Short mmCIF file of C-alpha atoms and ligand atoms in Angstrom, two decimals:
data_model
loop_
_atom_site.label_atom_id
_atom_site.label_comp_id
_atom_site.label_asym_id
_atom_site.label_seq_id
_atom_site.Cartn_x
_atom_site.Cartn_y
_atom_site.Cartn_z
CA MET A 1 -219.89 -4.51 241.00
CA ASN A 2 -221.44 -6.01 237.83
CA GLU A 3 -224.74 -6.70 239.48
CA TYR A 4 -224.51 -3.01 240.48
CA ASP A 5 -223.81 -1.83 236.89
CA SER A 6 -226.59 -4.25 235.55
CA GLU A 7 -229.20 -2.24 237.72
CA ARG A 8 -227.76 1.02 236.52
CA MET A 9 -228.26 -0.21 232.95
CA ALA A 10 -231.88 -1.12 233.70
CA GLU A 11 -232.30 2.37 235.09
CA ILE A 12 -230.93 4.36 232.20
CA LEU A 13 -232.99 2.39 229.82
CA GLU A 14 -236.36 2.83 231.59
CA PRO A 15 -236.95 6.23 230.29
CA HIS A 16 -236.61 4.93 226.88
CA ASN A 17 -239.42 2.46 227.33
CA TYR A 18 -237.31 -0.50 228.15
CA SER A 19 -238.48 -2.73 230.93
CA SER A 20 -237.31 -6.22 232.02
CA VAL A 21 -238.63 -9.63 230.91
CA ASN A 22 -238.27 -12.90 232.30
CA GLU A 23 -237.19 -14.85 229.25
CA PRO A 24 -234.47 -13.94 226.65
CA ASP A 25 -237.19 -14.68 223.68
CA GLN A 26 -239.48 -12.05 225.04
CA ALA A 27 -236.73 -9.35 224.85
CA ASP A 28 -236.01 -6.78 222.36
CA LEU A 29 -232.61 -6.12 224.01
CA ILE A 30 -230.43 -8.77 225.34
CA ILE A 31 -227.24 -7.31 227.44
CA LEU A 32 -224.80 -9.94 228.58
CA ASN A 33 -222.76 -8.17 231.44
CA THR A 34 -219.54 -9.98 231.43
CA CYS A 35 -216.48 -10.76 233.86
CA HIS A 36 -213.04 -11.35 232.51
CA ILE A 37 -211.01 -12.27 235.93
CA ARG A 38 -210.71 -15.84 235.20
CA GLU A 39 -210.59 -17.57 231.94
CA LYS A 40 -213.66 -19.86 232.87
CA ALA A 41 -215.89 -16.70 233.44
CA ALA A 42 -214.68 -15.12 230.15
CA GLU A 43 -215.46 -18.15 228.19
CA LYS A 44 -218.93 -18.52 229.52
CA ILE A 45 -220.02 -15.83 227.34
CA TYR A 46 -219.43 -17.60 224.27
CA SER A 47 -221.57 -20.55 225.41
CA GLU A 48 -224.25 -18.05 226.47
CA LEU A 49 -224.15 -16.31 223.06
CA GLY A 50 -224.42 -19.87 221.22
CA ARG A 51 -227.62 -20.38 223.29
CA LEU A 52 -228.99 -17.12 222.27
CA LYS A 53 -228.36 -17.75 218.49
CA LYS A 54 -230.81 -20.98 219.00
CA ILE A 55 -233.30 -19.00 220.50
CA ASN A 56 -232.99 -16.40 217.88
CA ASN A 57 -233.27 -18.69 215.01
CA LYS A 58 -236.80 -19.55 216.28
CA ASN A 59 -237.76 -15.76 217.12
CA ASP A 60 -238.75 -13.31 214.52
CA LYS A 61 -238.22 -10.37 217.08
CA ASN A 62 -234.46 -10.16 216.14
CA PRO A 63 -233.44 -8.58 219.53
CA LYS A 64 -230.19 -6.23 219.68
CA ILE A 65 -227.60 -8.34 221.63
CA ALA A 66 -224.77 -6.45 223.42
CA VAL A 67 -221.83 -7.88 225.32
CA ALA A 68 -221.15 -5.36 228.37
CA GLY A 69 -218.59 -5.36 231.17
CA CYS A 70 -214.93 -6.46 231.40
CA VAL A 71 -215.10 -9.03 228.38
CA GLY A 72 -216.38 -6.57 226.42
CA GLN A 73 -213.53 -4.01 227.47
CA ALA A 74 -210.50 -6.56 226.92
CA GLU A 75 -211.81 -8.30 223.56
CA GLY A 76 -213.72 -5.38 221.83
CA GLN A 77 -214.31 -6.37 217.92
CA GLU A 78 -213.06 -9.88 218.72
CA ILE A 79 -216.42 -10.88 219.96
CA ILE A 80 -218.33 -9.87 216.89
CA ASN A 81 -215.74 -11.75 214.92
CA ARG A 82 -216.32 -15.11 217.17
CA SER A 83 -219.97 -14.40 217.20
CA PRO A 84 -221.65 -12.21 214.53
CA ILE A 85 -225.01 -12.25 216.41
CA VAL A 86 -223.47 -9.32 218.51
CA ASP A 87 -224.53 -5.85 217.60
CA LEU A 88 -222.88 -4.01 220.41
CA VAL A 89 -219.74 -4.33 222.60
CA PHE A 90 -219.06 -1.92 225.43
CA GLY A 91 -217.16 -1.86 228.61
CA PRO A 92 -217.94 -0.85 232.27
CA LEU A 93 -216.82 2.73 231.78
CA THR A 94 -219.00 3.62 228.78
CA TYR A 95 -222.27 2.19 229.75
CA HIS A 96 -223.72 5.53 230.54
CA GLN A 97 -223.85 6.04 226.78
CA LEU A 98 -226.27 3.13 226.40
CA PRO A 99 -229.38 4.99 224.76
CA GLU A 100 -227.05 6.89 222.24
CA MET A 101 -225.26 3.42 221.59
CA LEU A 102 -228.43 1.78 220.94
CA GLU A 103 -229.72 4.47 218.46
CA SER A 104 -226.56 4.53 216.60
CA ILE A 105 -226.77 0.77 215.59
CA GLU A 106 -230.31 1.07 214.37
CA THR A 107 -230.45 1.59 210.50
CA ASP A 108 -233.31 2.97 208.28
CA LYS A 109 -234.18 -0.48 207.00
CA GLY A 110 -234.37 -1.91 210.52
CA PHE A 111 -232.58 -5.37 210.53
CA PRO A 112 -229.54 -6.12 209.98
CA ARG A 113 -227.86 -3.17 212.00
CA LYS A 114 -224.72 -1.56 212.30
CA LYS A 115 -222.20 -2.99 214.62
CA LEU A 116 -220.50 -0.76 217.21
CA VAL A 117 -217.78 -1.37 219.59
CA ASN A 118 -217.24 1.36 222.33
CA ILE A 119 -214.45 0.55 224.63
CA GLU A 120 -212.40 3.93 224.66
CA ILE A 121 -211.73 4.87 228.18
CA PRO A 122 -213.68 8.10 228.71
CA ASP A 123 -211.98 11.24 230.51
CA ILE A 124 -215.33 12.28 231.99
CA ASP A 125 -217.01 10.91 235.10
CA LYS A 126 -219.37 8.17 234.38
CA PHE A 127 -221.39 8.51 237.59
CA ASP A 128 -222.11 12.07 236.89
CA GLN A 129 -223.63 11.15 233.52
CA LEU A 130 -225.76 8.33 235.19
CA LYS A 131 -229.39 9.29 234.79
CA GLY A 132 -232.34 7.61 236.17
CA SER A 133 -233.02 7.28 240.02
CA ARG A 134 -231.60 4.69 241.81
CA LYS A 135 -234.14 1.78 242.67
CA SER A 136 -231.99 -1.28 243.47
CA LEU A 137 -233.75 -4.56 242.35
CA ARG A 138 -232.25 -5.85 245.81
CA SER A 139 -233.93 -3.01 247.55
CA ILE A 140 -233.53 -3.90 251.21
CA SER A 141 -229.80 -4.82 250.84
CA SER A 142 -228.90 -2.19 248.24
CA LEU A 143 -225.46 -1.90 246.40
CA LEU A 144 -223.75 1.29 246.27
CA SER A 145 -220.57 1.99 244.17
CA VAL A 146 -218.24 4.14 245.88
CA GLN A 147 -214.99 3.54 244.11
CA GLU A 148 -213.91 1.92 240.98
CA GLY A 149 -210.84 0.95 239.22
CA CYS A 150 -207.66 -0.33 240.62
CA ASP A 151 -203.83 1.02 240.66
CA LYS A 152 -202.40 -1.96 242.58
CA PHE A 153 -201.39 -3.96 239.65
CA CYS A 154 -201.29 -7.36 241.27
CA SER A 155 -199.57 -9.43 238.80
CA PHE A 156 -202.07 -11.82 238.00
CA CYS A 157 -205.22 -9.44 237.64
CA VAL A 158 -206.91 -7.84 234.79
CA VAL A 159 -208.78 -5.38 236.68
CA PRO A 160 -206.47 -2.54 236.35
CA TYR A 161 -206.79 -2.86 232.69
CA THR A 162 -210.22 -3.41 232.11
CA ARG A 163 -211.75 -1.26 234.87
CA GLY A 164 -209.27 1.58 234.55
CA VAL A 165 -207.46 3.80 237.19
CA GLU A 166 -208.68 3.99 240.58
CA ILE A 167 -211.38 6.69 240.88
CA SER A 168 -213.28 7.90 244.16
CA ARG A 169 -216.83 9.41 243.97
CA PRO A 170 -217.40 12.57 245.94
CA ALA A 171 -219.25 12.16 249.00
CA SER A 172 -222.31 14.32 247.77
CA GLN A 173 -223.05 12.08 244.79
CA ILE A 174 -222.67 8.81 247.15
CA THR A 175 -224.87 10.62 249.94
CA LYS A 176 -227.47 11.65 247.34
CA GLU A 177 -227.61 8.02 245.99
CA ALA A 178 -227.89 6.55 249.44
CA ILE A 179 -230.70 8.83 250.26
CA GLU A 180 -232.46 7.74 246.96
CA LEU A 181 -231.99 3.95 247.91
CA ILE A 182 -233.31 4.63 251.52
CA GLU A 183 -236.30 6.04 250.00
CA ASN A 184 -236.80 3.06 247.94
CA GLY A 185 -236.56 0.85 251.03
CA ALA A 186 -233.17 0.08 251.62
CA LYS A 187 -232.49 -1.09 255.06
CA GLU A 188 -228.76 -2.06 254.49
CA ILE A 189 -226.19 -0.41 252.24
CA ILE A 190 -223.13 -2.33 250.79
CA LEU A 191 -220.51 0.15 249.71
CA LEU A 192 -218.73 -1.27 246.67
CA GLY A 193 -215.21 -1.01 245.08
CA GLN A 194 -212.38 -3.00 243.75
CA ASN A 195 -210.41 -1.42 246.42
CA VAL A 196 -213.39 0.06 248.31
CA ASN A 197 -211.11 1.03 251.45
CA ALA A 198 -208.81 3.22 249.13
CA TRP A 199 -211.84 5.64 248.84
CA PHE A 200 -210.57 8.99 249.44
CA GLY A 201 -212.42 11.97 248.48
CA LYS A 202 -214.12 15.50 248.74
CA GLY A 203 -216.55 15.38 251.79
CA LEU A 204 -219.72 17.31 252.30
CA ASP A 205 -217.91 19.85 254.13
CA GLU A 206 -215.40 20.24 251.26
CA SER A 207 -212.57 18.91 253.38
CA ASP A 208 -210.75 15.49 252.40
CA TRP A 209 -212.73 12.55 254.00
CA THR A 210 -211.16 9.16 254.60
CA PHE A 211 -213.19 5.97 253.98
CA ALA A 212 -214.00 5.57 257.60
CA ARG A 213 -215.28 9.34 257.65
CA LEU A 214 -217.53 8.43 254.75
CA ILE A 215 -218.89 5.45 256.55
CA ARG A 216 -219.31 7.45 259.78
CA GLU A 217 -221.29 10.27 257.86
CA LEU A 218 -223.49 7.66 256.06
CA SER A 219 -224.33 5.98 259.37
CA LYS A 220 -226.28 9.22 260.23
CA LEU A 221 -228.65 8.36 257.58
CA GLU A 222 -231.78 6.43 258.20
CA ILE A 223 -230.14 3.07 257.37
CA GLU A 224 -229.68 0.01 259.71
CA ARG A 225 -226.65 -1.47 258.14
CA ILE A 226 -223.65 -0.70 256.52
CA ARG A 227 -221.09 -2.98 254.95
CA TYR A 228 -218.14 -2.57 252.49
CA ILE A 229 -216.45 -4.80 249.83
CA THR A 230 -213.70 -5.42 248.83
CA SER A 231 -210.86 -4.26 250.69
CA HIS A 232 -207.06 -4.46 250.14
CA PRO A 233 -204.92 -5.07 253.21
CA ARG A 234 -202.48 -2.16 252.34
CA ASP A 235 -205.43 0.31 252.54
CA MET A 236 -206.63 -0.93 255.96
CA THR A 237 -206.12 2.04 258.17
CA ASP A 238 -206.41 1.98 261.95
CA GLU A 239 -209.12 4.59 261.61
CA LEU A 240 -211.16 1.85 259.53
CA MET A 241 -210.44 -0.95 261.70
CA ARG A 242 -211.50 0.98 264.61
CA SER A 243 -214.85 2.04 263.12
CA HIS A 244 -215.95 -1.54 263.44
CA LYS A 245 -216.23 -0.78 267.27
CA ASP A 246 -217.21 2.95 267.05
CA ILE A 247 -219.89 2.82 264.36
CA GLU A 248 -222.59 0.50 265.49
CA LYS A 249 -224.13 0.49 262.05
CA LEU A 250 -221.16 -1.00 260.42
CA GLN A 251 -221.54 -4.79 260.26
CA PRO A 252 -218.87 -7.02 262.02
CA TYR A 253 -217.60 -8.59 258.75
CA LEU A 254 -214.34 -7.99 257.01
CA HIS A 255 -213.83 -9.41 253.57
CA LEU A 256 -210.07 -9.11 253.34
CA PRO A 257 -208.47 -10.99 250.51
CA VAL A 258 -205.10 -12.35 251.33
CA GLN A 259 -204.50 -14.70 247.97
CA SER A 260 -201.73 -16.70 249.48
CA GLY A 261 -199.84 -17.20 252.97
CA SER A 262 -196.40 -17.30 251.20
CA ASP A 263 -194.42 -14.42 251.27
CA LYS A 264 -192.45 -15.32 248.38
CA VAL A 265 -195.66 -15.87 246.36
CA LEU A 266 -197.17 -12.27 247.79
CA LYS A 267 -194.03 -10.64 246.56
CA GLU A 268 -194.26 -12.10 242.96
CA MET A 269 -197.89 -11.16 243.00
CA ASN A 270 -197.13 -7.66 243.90
CA ARG A 271 -199.52 -7.73 246.84
CA GLY A 272 -197.31 -5.22 248.89
CA TYR A 273 -197.53 -7.17 252.39
CA THR A 274 -196.46 -10.00 254.08
CA PHE A 275 -197.94 -13.05 255.97
CA SER A 276 -197.12 -11.06 259.08
CA ASP A 277 -198.19 -7.78 257.94
CA TYR A 278 -201.63 -9.28 257.29
CA MET A 279 -201.91 -11.25 260.75
CA LYS A 280 -201.38 -7.72 262.25
CA ILE A 281 -204.26 -6.27 260.73
CA ILE A 282 -206.47 -9.01 261.57
CA ASP A 283 -205.30 -9.13 265.18
CA LYS A 284 -205.72 -5.40 265.41
CA THR A 285 -209.19 -5.38 264.01
CA ARG A 286 -210.10 -8.18 266.34
CA GLU A 287 -208.87 -6.04 269.33
CA TYR A 288 -211.42 -3.52 268.19
CA ARG A 289 -214.09 -5.83 267.34
CA PRO A 290 -213.41 -9.36 268.72
CA ASP A 291 -216.57 -10.92 267.06
CA ILE A 292 -215.86 -9.73 263.44
CA ALA A 293 -216.34 -12.40 260.89
CA VAL A 294 -213.33 -12.53 258.64
CA SER A 295 -213.50 -13.73 254.93
CA GLY A 296 -211.10 -13.74 252.12
CA ASP A 297 -210.10 -14.66 248.69
CA PHE A 298 -207.28 -17.24 247.79
CA ILE A 299 -205.66 -18.36 244.60
CA VAL A 300 -203.92 -21.65 244.63
CA GLY A 301 -201.15 -22.57 241.95
CA PHE A 302 -199.73 -19.16 241.24
CA PRO A 303 -196.61 -19.58 238.93
CA GLY A 304 -193.86 -21.05 240.94
CA GLU A 305 -195.95 -22.01 244.11
CA THR A 306 -194.22 -24.81 245.61
CA ASP A 307 -195.67 -27.38 248.10
CA LYS A 308 -194.03 -25.37 250.94
CA ASP A 309 -195.71 -22.37 249.82
CA PHE A 310 -199.22 -23.98 249.58
CA GLN A 311 -198.65 -25.05 253.27
CA ASP A 312 -198.07 -21.59 254.26
CA THR A 313 -201.46 -20.68 252.64
CA LEU A 314 -203.10 -23.64 254.60
CA LYS A 315 -201.32 -22.00 257.75
CA ILE A 316 -202.84 -18.76 257.27
CA VAL A 317 -206.15 -20.18 256.87
CA LYS A 318 -205.74 -22.00 260.30
CA GLU A 319 -204.31 -18.72 261.85
CA VAL A 320 -207.14 -16.46 260.74
CA LYS A 321 -209.80 -18.95 261.20
CA TYR A 322 -211.91 -17.39 258.25
CA ALA A 323 -215.57 -17.29 258.82
CA HIS A 324 -216.08 -17.80 254.93
CA ALA A 325 -213.60 -17.67 251.91
CA TYR A 326 -213.63 -17.71 248.26
CA SER A 327 -210.56 -19.85 246.37
CA PHE A 328 -209.61 -20.19 242.78
CA LYS A 329 -207.31 -22.02 240.81
CA TYR A 330 -204.88 -19.42 239.05
CA SER A 331 -205.96 -18.56 235.94
CA SER A 332 -203.34 -17.09 233.30
CA ARG A 333 -204.93 -13.82 232.00
CA PRO A 334 -203.58 -12.26 228.68
CA GLY A 335 -201.43 -9.01 229.31
CA THR A 336 -200.87 -9.51 232.91
CA PRO A 337 -197.21 -9.99 233.98
CA ALA A 338 -197.79 -13.30 235.73
CA SER A 339 -199.12 -14.89 232.43
CA LEU A 340 -195.43 -14.32 231.15
CA MET A 341 -193.80 -15.92 234.41
CA GLU A 342 -192.20 -19.17 234.17
CA ASN A 343 -192.94 -22.35 236.17
CA HIS A 344 -196.55 -22.48 235.51
CA ILE A 345 -198.35 -25.10 237.71
CA GLU A 346 -199.70 -28.24 236.09
CA GLU A 347 -203.50 -28.43 236.35
CA HIS A 348 -203.88 -31.50 238.29
CA VAL A 349 -201.70 -29.92 241.01
CA LYS A 350 -203.91 -26.84 241.23
CA THR A 351 -206.98 -29.15 241.23
CA GLU A 352 -205.50 -31.05 244.35
CA ARG A 353 -204.39 -27.92 246.22
CA LEU A 354 -207.91 -26.32 245.50
CA LYS A 355 -209.68 -29.27 247.03
CA ILE A 356 -207.44 -29.27 250.06
CA LEU A 357 -207.90 -25.73 250.70
CA GLN A 358 -211.47 -25.74 250.16
CA ASP A 359 -212.07 -28.55 252.61
CA LEU A 360 -210.35 -26.75 255.29
CA ILE A 361 -212.16 -23.58 254.70
CA LYS A 362 -215.24 -25.36 254.74
CA GLU A 363 -214.29 -27.00 257.98
CA HIS A 364 -213.83 -23.36 259.52
CA THR A 365 -217.15 -22.01 258.01
CA ARG A 366 -218.80 -25.07 259.59
CA GLY A 367 -217.22 -24.25 262.91
CA PHE A 368 -218.12 -20.65 262.76
CA ASN A 369 -221.65 -21.60 261.92
CA LYS A 370 -221.68 -24.23 264.57
CA SER A 371 -220.66 -21.68 267.40
CA PHE A 372 -223.95 -19.83 266.94
CA VAL A 373 -226.36 -22.71 267.88
CA GLY A 374 -228.20 -21.73 271.04
CA LYS A 375 -227.35 -18.04 270.70
CA GLU A 376 -229.79 -15.05 269.87
CA ILE A 377 -228.86 -12.99 266.81
CA ASP A 378 -230.27 -10.14 264.69
CA VAL A 379 -231.44 -11.16 261.35
CA LEU A 380 -232.54 -8.64 258.72
CA ILE A 381 -235.04 -10.54 256.56
CA ASP A 382 -234.62 -9.91 252.78
CA LYS A 383 -236.88 -12.30 251.02
CA PRO A 384 -239.15 -15.14 251.21
CA GLY A 385 -237.61 -18.56 251.83
CA ASN A 386 -238.18 -21.78 250.14
CA GLY A 387 -241.61 -23.07 250.79
CA GLU A 388 -244.78 -21.62 252.60
CA ASN A 389 -244.31 -19.38 255.48
CA ARG A 390 -240.53 -19.57 255.20
CA LEU A 391 -238.31 -16.41 255.37
CA SER A 392 -234.76 -15.76 254.38
CA GLY A 393 -232.18 -13.20 255.76
CA ARG A 394 -228.73 -12.44 256.60
CA SER A 395 -227.05 -12.30 260.32
CA ALA A 396 -224.70 -9.43 261.03
CA TYR A 397 -221.78 -11.81 260.15
CA LEU A 398 -223.43 -12.16 256.56
CA GLN A 399 -224.55 -15.74 257.13
CA SER A 400 -227.68 -17.11 255.48
CA VAL A 401 -230.33 -17.41 257.89
CA HIS A 402 -233.58 -19.37 257.15
CA MET A 403 -236.87 -19.40 259.57
CA ASP A 404 -240.64 -19.95 259.68
CA GLY A 405 -242.55 -16.71 259.43
CA ASN A 406 -244.86 -14.37 257.70
CA THR A 407 -243.61 -12.59 254.52
CA SER A 408 -245.10 -9.24 255.96
CA MET A 409 -241.81 -9.19 258.19
CA ILE A 410 -239.73 -8.85 254.73
CA GLY A 411 -237.46 -5.87 255.42
CA GLU A 412 -237.43 -6.08 259.23
CA ILE A 413 -234.66 -6.77 261.52
CA ILE A 414 -235.94 -9.38 263.85
CA ARG A 415 -234.42 -11.19 266.81
CA ALA A 416 -234.01 -14.98 266.42
CA LYS A 417 -232.57 -17.97 268.14
CA VAL A 418 -230.25 -20.40 266.22
CA THR A 419 -231.52 -23.99 266.49
CA LYS A 420 -229.38 -25.60 264.11
CA SER A 421 -226.18 -24.75 261.92
CA ARG A 422 -225.60 -26.06 258.36
CA ASP A 423 -222.41 -25.88 256.27
CA ASN A 424 -223.74 -22.68 254.80
CA SER A 425 -226.65 -21.44 256.66
CA LEU A 426 -228.36 -21.14 260.14
CA GLU A 427 -231.65 -22.36 260.99
CA CYS A 428 -233.42 -19.99 263.45
CA VAL A 429 -236.77 -19.38 265.52
CA ILE A 430 -238.18 -15.95 265.69
CA LEU A 431 -238.49 -14.62 269.26
N1 LIG B 501 -206.88 -16.21 238.49
C1 LIG B 501 -207.44 -16.37 239.59
N2 LIG B 501 -208.15 -15.95 240.57
C2 LIG B 501 -207.99 -14.48 240.38
N3 LIG B 501 -208.55 -13.65 240.87
C3 LIG B 501 -208.20 -12.41 240.38
N4 LIG B 501 -207.53 -12.70 239.28
C4 LIG B 501 -207.11 -14.06 239.22
C5 LIG B 501 -206.52 -14.88 238.41
N5 LIG B 501 -205.86 -14.39 237.24
C6 LIG B 501 -209.16 -13.71 242.13
C7 LIG B 501 -208.55 -13.11 243.41
C8 LIG B 501 -209.28 -11.70 243.54
C9 LIG B 501 -210.80 -12.44 243.26
C10 LIG B 501 -211.92 -11.50 242.98
O1 LIG B 501 -210.67 -13.02 242.21
O2 LIG B 501 -208.56 -13.96 244.40
O3 LIG B 501 -209.59 -11.52 244.87
FE1 LIG B 502 -206.94 -6.92 241.03
FE2 LIG B 502 -207.66 -6.50 243.63
FE3 LIG B 502 -205.16 -6.73 242.82
FE4 LIG B 502 -206.45 -4.55 242.19
S1 LIG B 502 -206.08 -5.22 244.13
S2 LIG B 502 -205.14 -5.74 240.76
S3 LIG B 502 -208.44 -5.60 241.74
S4 LIG B 502 -206.56 -8.49 242.69
#
């Protein structure tokens, strides 16, 4: 989502004579787009600002420095107090005002500037205000935000506080943006949202559309592949599961975070489902699309997590046989209900559990990749690979795929035979 927001910020600034540069010391404006989801991600920003301060001391450009994203939203003025080189702080809901904000920090005398913190939650539709035509930097595989914010309030998570309430963009806005992305070379569109499958909105025919309907209508455009991330199990409808069978362009990949395999922990997390509810969704989706690659997110060391709870998490990994998964140590976030819970888990226990979980996930990913050796697959080639005449792309199952070939093939979907599997990628020959 931050990648999408960064692209949009660049697009808004383009008509104001900004273009991107390769190094921070060449820039007139530096925006750090930040993440507040875990403490480690949030702290990164201060080490980055320290690095920028050193660059600035040797640089007479005096670039404007802005902190955007969820750390901006959550910490506001505190960022300027901690790091006075920052001129401007804003959150994910106000970046459409970027040109006006930059103008308002200018003073007649130039440097130093006025400081501005803009973290009010506006009651207008940000997406409606976003100017500039979409030309995603990733072009071939383009991101398209369809839904933002979250009303689920998982007890560990800051998103409902930083990204605000759940909103769905109307289908007309989404379709217009999809067409712009296709005109800019998109072969694949990745629909984005914190709870993307909670999307619900006005359709092109003014009737109410479900997320599955939105995907079906978008699949009628000149696009090869459609994906969506990230889904919540509670919003996984039968219609959406069935779409993986019915809509050919919808790729066989489902990112469905479970977070924990323990019913007790899931309840404390306020996730709203049990181990068995989650397994029913996976089984049902596999009935419709047996080859679907399932991916997930896990948190280890949630307050009160016992060894038995952790064993249940390992159990769900074994049952689902994830093709891929992200896993994290629980990180206590200010203002969340979980941060006030008792029985926080010691760091060394979290570290041990994370290692065990990641080793198990790695084993499954390796097995999943290995099962492709000798098979033929379709690959969307999206960039040059490492080295001369090397190409890199993605399988339908979102595996990284590498092969020899000519860069003129970038943007094409080719048929290839898998010759070798690695922990996180496949090696192929083009057929
Ligand atoms: N600590 C650790 N991981 C977290 N996530 C969200 N909040 C936290 C937290 N406080 C993880 C969840 C989510 C992913 C985006 O980040 O697994 O699915
Ligand atoms: Fe955070 Fe996702 Fe839970 Fe929303 S559903 S509170 S974004 S973890």
